[in-house]
Short mmCIF file of C-alpha atoms in Angstrom, two decimals:
data_model
loop_
_atom_site.label_atom_id
_atom_site.label_comp_id
_atom_site.label_asym_id
_atom_site.label_seq_id
_atom_site.Cartn_x
_atom_site.Cartn_y
_atom_site.Cartn_z
CA MET A 1 0.00 0.00 0.00
CA ALA A 2 1.34 3.49 -0.89
CA THR A 3 2.65 5.61 1.98
CA ALA A 4 0.18 8.41 1.28
CA GLU A 5 -2.73 5.97 1.51
CA LYS A 6 -1.26 4.43 4.67
CA ASP A 7 -1.09 7.89 6.27
CA LEU A 8 -4.66 8.63 5.23
CA VAL A 9 -5.85 5.33 6.71
CA LEU A 10 -4.01 6.11 9.95
CA LEU A 11 -5.62 9.56 10.14
CA ALA A 12 -9.05 8.17 9.26
CA LYS A 13 -8.70 5.60 12.04
CA GLN A 14 -8.07 8.48 14.44
CA GLY A 15 -11.36 10.06 13.36
CA ASN A 16 -10.07 12.53 10.77
CA LYS A 17 -13.07 13.09 8.50
CA SER A 18 -11.10 14.85 5.79
CA ALA A 19 -8.76 11.84 5.47
CA MET A 20 -11.74 9.49 5.29
CA ASN A 21 -13.32 11.71 2.65
CA THR A 22 -10.13 11.61 0.56
CA LEU A 23 -9.91 7.82 0.87
CA LEU A 24 -13.50 7.41 -0.33
CA ALA A 25 -13.09 9.95 -3.12
CA ASP A 26 -9.85 8.32 -4.35
CA ASN A 27 -11.45 4.87 -4.51
CA TYR A 28 -14.96 5.80 -5.62
CA THR A 29 -14.29 5.36 -9.34
CA ILE A 30 -12.85 1.87 -9.03
CA LEU A 31 -15.63 0.82 -6.63
CA LYS A 32 -18.45 2.17 -8.74
CA GLY A 33 -16.95 0.74 -11.95
CA TYR A 34 -16.70 -2.69 -10.39
CA ILE A 35 -20.20 -2.66 -8.93
CA LEU A 36 -21.80 -1.27 -12.09
CA LYS A 37 -20.34 -4.12 -14.11
CA LEU A 38 -21.19 -6.68 -11.47
CA THR A 39 -24.81 -5.61 -11.03
CA GLY A 40 -25.53 -4.25 -14.52
CA ASP A 41 -27.99 -1.84 -12.95
CA PRO A 42 -27.17 1.75 -11.86
CA GLU A 43 -29.88 1.80 -9.19
CA THR A 44 -28.64 -1.36 -7.51
CA ALA A 45 -25.04 -0.21 -7.99
CA ALA A 46 -25.78 3.10 -6.26
CA ASP A 47 -27.34 1.25 -3.30
CA VAL A 48 -24.41 -1.15 -3.02
CA VAL A 49 -21.80 1.62 -3.31
CA GLN A 50 -23.58 3.73 -0.68
CA GLU A 51 -23.87 0.81 1.73
CA ALA A 52 -20.29 -0.36 1.12
CA MET A 53 -18.88 3.10 1.79
CA LEU A 54 -21.00 3.45 4.92
CA ARG A 55 -19.73 0.09 6.21
CA SER A 56 -16.15 1.08 5.41
CA VAL A 57 -16.49 4.26 7.49
CA LEU A 58 -18.09 2.31 10.34
CA ASN A 59 -15.36 -0.35 10.29
CA ILE A 60 -12.28 1.68 9.38
CA GLY A 61 -10.88 0.82 12.83
CA LYS A 62 -10.77 -2.85 11.83
CA PHE A 63 -9.00 -2.25 8.51
CA GLU A 64 -5.49 -3.74 8.41
CA PRO A 65 -3.35 -1.74 5.97
CA ARG A 66 -1.76 -4.90 4.52
CA ALA A 67 -3.97 -4.72 1.43
CA LYS A 68 -4.97 -1.69 -0.62
CA PHE A 69 -7.95 0.30 0.62
CA SER A 70 -9.67 -0.24 -2.73
CA THR A 71 -9.35 -4.04 -2.33
CA TRP A 72 -10.96 -3.80 1.10
CA LEU A 73 -13.77 -1.61 -0.29
CA ILE A 74 -14.37 -4.08 -3.12
CA THR A 75 -14.50 -6.94 -0.63
CA ILE A 76 -17.13 -5.08 1.42
CA ALA A 77 -19.12 -4.18 -1.70
CA THR A 78 -19.03 -7.80 -2.90
CA ASN A 79 -20.42 -8.94 0.45
CA VAL A 80 -23.12 -6.24 0.35
CA TYR A 81 -24.18 -7.33 -3.15
CA ARG A 82 -24.15 -11.01 -2.16
CA ASP A 83 -26.38 -10.18 0.83
CA MET A 84 -28.73 -8.26 -1.45
CA LEU A 85 -28.92 -11.22 -3.84
CA ARG A 86 -29.74 -13.51 -0.94
CA LYS A 87 -32.49 -11.17 0.24
CA ASN A 88 -33.69 -10.64 -3.35
CA LYS A 89 -33.32 -6.88 -3.08
CA VAL A 90 -31.80 -6.54 -6.53
CA HIS A 91 -33.60 -4.54 -9.20
CA VAL A 92 -33.99 -6.56 -12.38
CA GLN A 93 -33.50 -3.81 -14.87
CA LEU A 94 -30.95 -2.60 -17.36
CA ASP A 95 -29.92 1.01 -17.26
CA GLU A 96 -30.82 3.78 -19.68
CA ASN A 97 -28.30 6.43 -18.86
CA MET A 98 -24.86 5.11 -19.65
CA ALA A 99 -22.67 7.60 -21.45
CA THR A 100 -21.40 6.90 -24.94
CA HIS A 101 -18.96 8.71 -27.17
CA ALA A 102 -20.79 8.06 -30.44
CA SER A 103 -20.34 10.81 -32.97
CA ASP A 104 -23.84 10.82 -34.47
CA VAL A 105 -27.33 9.57 -33.72
CA GLU A 106 -27.04 6.37 -35.76
CA ASP A 107 -23.72 5.48 -34.17
CA GLU A 108 -25.16 6.33 -30.79
CA VAL A 109 -28.15 4.02 -31.28
CA LEU A 110 -25.95 1.19 -32.54
CA SER A 111 -23.53 1.72 -29.73
CA LYS A 112 -26.43 1.71 -27.26
CA ILE A 113 -27.75 -1.58 -28.63
CA SER A 114 -24.30 -3.17 -28.51
CA GLN A 115 -23.80 -1.88 -25.01
CA GLU A 116 -27.06 -3.41 -23.85
CA GLU A 117 -26.19 -6.72 -25.52
CA VAL A 118 -22.76 -6.79 -23.93
CA LYS A 119 -24.29 -5.96 -20.55
CA LYS A 120 -26.86 -8.74 -20.97
CA THR A 121 -24.07 -11.15 -21.84
CA LEU A 122 -22.26 -10.25 -18.64
CA GLN A 123 -25.43 -10.42 -16.56
CA GLN A 124 -26.22 -13.91 -17.83
CA LEU A 125 -23.20 -15.23 -16.00
CA PRO A 126 -23.88 -16.57 -12.52
CA TYR A 127 -22.87 -14.06 -9.82
CA GLU A 128 -19.86 -16.14 -8.67
CA LYS A 129 -18.28 -16.24 -12.14
CA ARG A 130 -19.25 -12.64 -12.91
CA ALA A 131 -17.48 -11.34 -9.81
CA VAL A 132 -14.27 -13.19 -10.73
CA PHE A 133 -14.46 -12.03 -14.34
CA VAL A 134 -15.09 -8.35 -13.51
CA LEU A 135 -12.26 -8.28 -10.95
CA LYS A 136 -9.84 -9.88 -13.41
CA HIS A 137 -10.85 -8.37 -16.72
CA PHE A 138 -11.71 -4.80 -15.75
CA HIS A 139 -9.55 -4.31 -12.67
CA GLY A 140 -6.57 -6.56 -13.37
CA TYR A 141 -6.44 -8.21 -9.95
CA LYS A 142 -4.17 -11.23 -9.64
CA TYR A 143 -5.71 -14.65 -8.98
CA GLU A 144 -4.35 -14.53 -5.41
CA GLU A 145 -5.99 -11.15 -4.73
CA ILE A 146 -9.34 -12.29 -6.14
CA ALA A 147 -9.14 -15.40 -3.95
CA VAL A 148 -8.72 -13.14 -0.89
CA ILE A 149 -11.48 -10.73 -1.93
CA LEU A 150 -14.03 -13.47 -2.63
CA ASP A 151 -12.73 -15.85 0.04
CA ILE A 152 -12.37 -18.80 -2.32
CA PRO A 153 -9.39 -21.02 -3.32
CA ILE A 154 -7.12 -19.86 -6.17
CA GLY A 155 -8.00 -22.97 -8.19
CA THR A 156 -11.67 -21.97 -8.01
CA VAL A 157 -10.81 -18.44 -9.18
CA ARG A 158 -8.94 -19.87 -12.16
CA SER A 159 -11.66 -22.31 -13.18
CA ARG A 160 -14.42 -19.72 -12.74
CA LEU A 161 -12.52 -17.27 -14.94
CA HIS A 162 -11.93 -19.90 -17.63
CA ASN A 163 -15.62 -20.82 -17.64
CA ALA A 164 -16.71 -17.19 -17.61
CA VAL A 165 -14.51 -16.25 -20.56
CA LYS A 166 -15.66 -19.22 -22.65
CA SER A 167 -19.28 -18.49 -21.81
CA ILE A 168 -18.93 -14.80 -22.73
CA ILE A 169 -17.26 -15.59 -26.05
CA SER A 170 -20.01 -18.07 -26.87
CA GLN A 171 -22.75 -15.58 -25.89
CA LEU A 172 -21.18 -12.74 -27.87
CA GLU A 173 -21.06 -15.00 -30.91
CA LYS A 174 -24.71 -15.97 -30.46
CA ARG A 175 -25.77 -12.34 -30.09
CA GLY A 176 -23.80 -11.36 -33.17
CA ILE A 177 -21.75 -8.67 -31.44
CA TYR A 178 -18.47 -10.46 -31.59
CA TYR A 179 -15.83 -8.24 -33.22
CA GLU A 180 -13.83 -10.21 -35.77
CA GLY A 181 -10.31 -9.37 -36.85
CA ALA A 182 -9.08 -8.00 -33.56
CA MET B 1 -12.91 -42.17 -25.53
CA LYS B 2 -10.48 -40.56 -27.97
CA GLU B 3 -12.96 -37.80 -28.70
CA HIS B 4 -13.41 -37.19 -24.96
CA ASP B 5 -9.63 -36.89 -24.51
CA HIS B 6 -9.48 -34.50 -27.43
CA ILE B 7 -12.14 -32.21 -25.87
CA ASN B 8 -10.30 -32.28 -22.54
CA SER B 9 -6.96 -31.39 -24.06
CA HIS B 10 -8.62 -28.72 -26.22
CA GLY B 11 -10.14 -27.20 -23.06
CA ARG B 12 -6.74 -27.28 -21.33
CA VAL B 13 -5.13 -25.46 -24.25
CA GLN B 14 -7.81 -22.76 -24.12
CA ASP B 15 -7.49 -22.42 -20.33
CA ASN B 16 -3.76 -21.95 -20.81
CA ILE B 17 -4.38 -19.25 -23.42
CA ILE B 18 -6.75 -17.46 -21.02
CA ASP B 19 -4.10 -17.53 -18.26
CA LYS B 20 -1.55 -16.05 -20.69
CA PHE B 21 -4.04 -13.43 -21.89
CA TYR B 22 -4.51 -12.22 -18.31
CA ASN B 23 -0.76 -12.24 -17.53
CA GLU B 24 -0.99 -15.12 -15.08
CA GLY B 25 1.34 -18.09 -14.89
CA TYR B 26 0.87 -20.37 -17.90
CA ASP B 27 2.42 -23.48 -19.44
CA LYS B 28 4.84 -22.12 -22.07
CA LYS B 29 5.55 -25.54 -23.56
CA LEU B 30 1.86 -26.26 -23.99
CA TYR B 31 1.33 -22.80 -25.45
CA GLU B 32 4.10 -23.24 -28.01
CA SER B 33 3.17 -26.80 -28.96
CA CYS B 34 -0.63 -26.41 -29.17
CA LYS B 35 -1.60 -23.21 -30.92
CA ASP B 36 -5.22 -22.11 -31.13
CA ALA B 37 -5.11 -18.90 -33.14
CA ASP B 38 -8.89 -18.92 -33.55
CA PHE B 39 -9.49 -18.88 -29.81
CA GLU B 40 -6.84 -16.16 -29.28
CA ALA B 41 -8.59 -14.01 -31.88
CA LYS B 42 -11.89 -14.60 -30.09
CA LEU B 43 -10.32 -13.48 -26.82
CA GLU B 44 -9.14 -10.25 -28.44
CA GLY B 45 -12.61 -9.84 -29.92
CA MET B 46 -14.19 -10.25 -26.49
CA ASN B 47 -11.77 -7.71 -25.09
CA GLU B 48 -12.75 -5.22 -27.78
CA ALA B 49 -16.47 -5.88 -27.33
CA LEU B 50 -16.21 -5.29 -23.58
CA GLU B 51 -14.46 -1.95 -24.02
CA ILE B 52 -17.91 -0.51 -24.64
CA LEU B 53 -18.60 -0.82 -20.91
CA GLU B 54 -15.60 1.28 -19.93
CA GLN B 55 -17.26 4.71 -19.77
CA GLU B 56 -20.03 4.92 -17.24
CA ILE B 57 -19.02 6.56 -13.98
CA PRO B 58 -20.49 9.87 -12.88
CA ALA B 59 -18.20 11.68 -10.45
CA VAL B 60 -19.12 12.50 -6.85
CA ASN B 61 -16.90 14.88 -4.93
CA SER B 62 -18.20 14.87 -1.36
CA PHE B 63 -18.63 11.88 0.86
CA PHE B 64 -19.17 13.84 4.05
CA ASP B 65 -22.87 12.87 4.12
CA ILE B 66 -21.89 9.19 4.36
CA ILE B 67 -19.26 9.99 7.00
CA GLU B 68 -21.84 11.99 9.01
CA LYS B 69 -24.35 9.14 8.72
CA ALA B 70 -21.71 6.72 10.00
CA ASP B 71 -21.01 9.15 12.87
CA VAL B 72 -24.68 9.15 13.85
CA ILE B 73 -24.82 5.33 13.74
CA ASN B 74 -21.61 5.09 15.81
CA THR B 75 -22.91 7.59 18.39
CA LYS B 76 -26.23 5.74 18.71
CA ALA B 77 -24.40 2.43 19.10
CA ARG B 78 -22.14 3.95 21.77
CA TYR B 79 -25.15 5.36 23.68
CA ARG B 80 -26.89 1.98 23.52
CA LYS B 81 -23.76 0.29 24.85
CA GLU B 82 -23.31 2.84 27.63
CA ASN B 83 -26.99 2.59 28.63
CA ALA B 84 -26.80 -1.19 28.75
CA LEU B 85 -23.62 -1.02 30.83
CA PHE B 86 -25.22 1.51 33.19
CA PHE B 87 -28.30 -0.66 33.79
CA VAL B 88 -26.20 -3.80 34.28
CA LEU B 89 -23.90 -2.05 36.76
CA ALA B 90 -26.80 -0.37 38.59
CA GLY B 91 -28.58 -3.72 38.84
CA ALA B 92 -25.44 -5.42 40.11
CA ILE B 93 -24.79 -2.73 42.75
CA LEU B 94 -28.41 -2.73 43.94
CA SER B 95 -28.43 -6.53 44.08
CA LEU B 96 -25.19 -6.55 46.07
CA PHE B 97 -26.56 -3.87 48.38
CA GLY B 98 -29.78 -5.85 48.89
CA TYR B 99 -27.86 -9.06 49.50
CA LEU B 100 -25.54 -7.42 52.07
CA ALA B 101 -28.45 -5.65 53.78
CA ALA B 102 -30.34 -8.94 54.03
CA SER B 103 -27.39 -10.93 55.32
CA ILE B 104 -25.79 -8.35 57.66
CA GLY B 105 -28.96 -6.64 58.81
CA GLU B 106 -29.91 -3.01 59.42
CA SER B 107 -26.47 -2.18 60.90
CA PHE B 108 -25.10 -2.44 57.35
CA ILE B 109 -27.64 0.11 56.04
CA ILE B 110 -26.82 2.53 58.87
CA GLY B 111 -23.06 2.05 58.44
CA PHE B 112 -23.29 2.48 54.68
CA SER B 113 -25.34 5.68 55.05
CA ILE B 114 -22.84 7.20 57.48
CA PHE B 115 -19.91 6.25 55.22
CA THR B 116 -21.64 7.71 52.15
CA PHE B 117 -22.42 11.03 53.83
CA ALA B 118 -18.89 11.22 55.23
CA ILE B 119 -17.12 10.86 51.88
CA LEU B 120 -19.65 12.89 49.91
CA PRO B 121 -17.91 16.31 50.31
CA PHE B 122 -14.51 14.82 49.44
CA SER B 123 -15.79 13.26 46.23
CA LEU B 124 -18.35 15.85 45.13
CA LEU B 125 -16.19 18.97 45.55
CA PRO B 126 -13.32 17.84 43.27
CA LEU B 127 -15.82 16.45 40.77
CA SER B 128 -17.77 19.73 40.68
CA LYS B 129 -14.57 21.71 40.24
CA ALA B 130 -13.47 19.44 37.42
CA ALA B 131 -16.86 19.79 35.74
CA LEU B 132 -16.76 23.61 36.02
CA THR B 133 -13.18 24.09 34.86
CA GLY B 134 -13.28 21.30 32.27
CA GLY B 135 -10.45 19.47 33.99
CA LYS B 136 -7.97 22.40 33.61
CA ASN B 137 -5.99 23.47 36.66
CA ASN B 138 -6.05 27.31 36.73
CA GLY B 139 -4.18 27.58 40.01
#
């Protein structure tokens, strides 16, 4: 963990609200990106992010600065989402307000359709495989780190990733949004 | 049986390619000896297709509301803990007092009352001073 982050964690543990605010602000993007991809729904993602950040503030005293703060936040958020799935509190809906950089209306519509298809592909994966895939593909965590975050053996991480990737490729092919010639 | 073995080894080759793609430890010998260019191209294609999900995060600058909410929850929890401790201690002291009064008799109640009134000025005066000055010694 970087020294600056270590210092911030130390200050936050002592009750420094400004340090806590900086920690949350610095890690908000990575947390929200992860949860958005995991849930596929901005409303659910917002709830999970809010709850995860609240729990992190409440439990900052228990945080051991061996891992990165973002890894700890992601672990909390994963647990929050898993709890929500168990309690069936998840909104079954795909979002309408994701930003695109399409240059004209036609491109924007096509991009929107592709985006929805890709999101559906990701959402069709079971939660366990989706979590592994999102952590690996979008956030570049090592197998060992994912095993710690999700509290599963490394072998399970590896096999879930392999299955997830094969399933996504097959789904993308079925949906006709697979980009050839990459 | 042969076909089954073929599927298994094909799966192993693809798993190895996935490990390499994600910069994890992989079997170099297997990778060199069993190429699957089609699957590698599909992996790149998947990577490209998923890039579409990379831009979707609205920025939030202040998290003080969450920190304040956590403060309120912490304060409530602390009050609940302190209240519980107070009632447990009060109950324990009253029970002990009742037990001693019942076993020793009324001489204990009289003795306790005298002792309490005797030490009251010595405990209350410093406590009052500390409460008024906020614990600072102004000489």
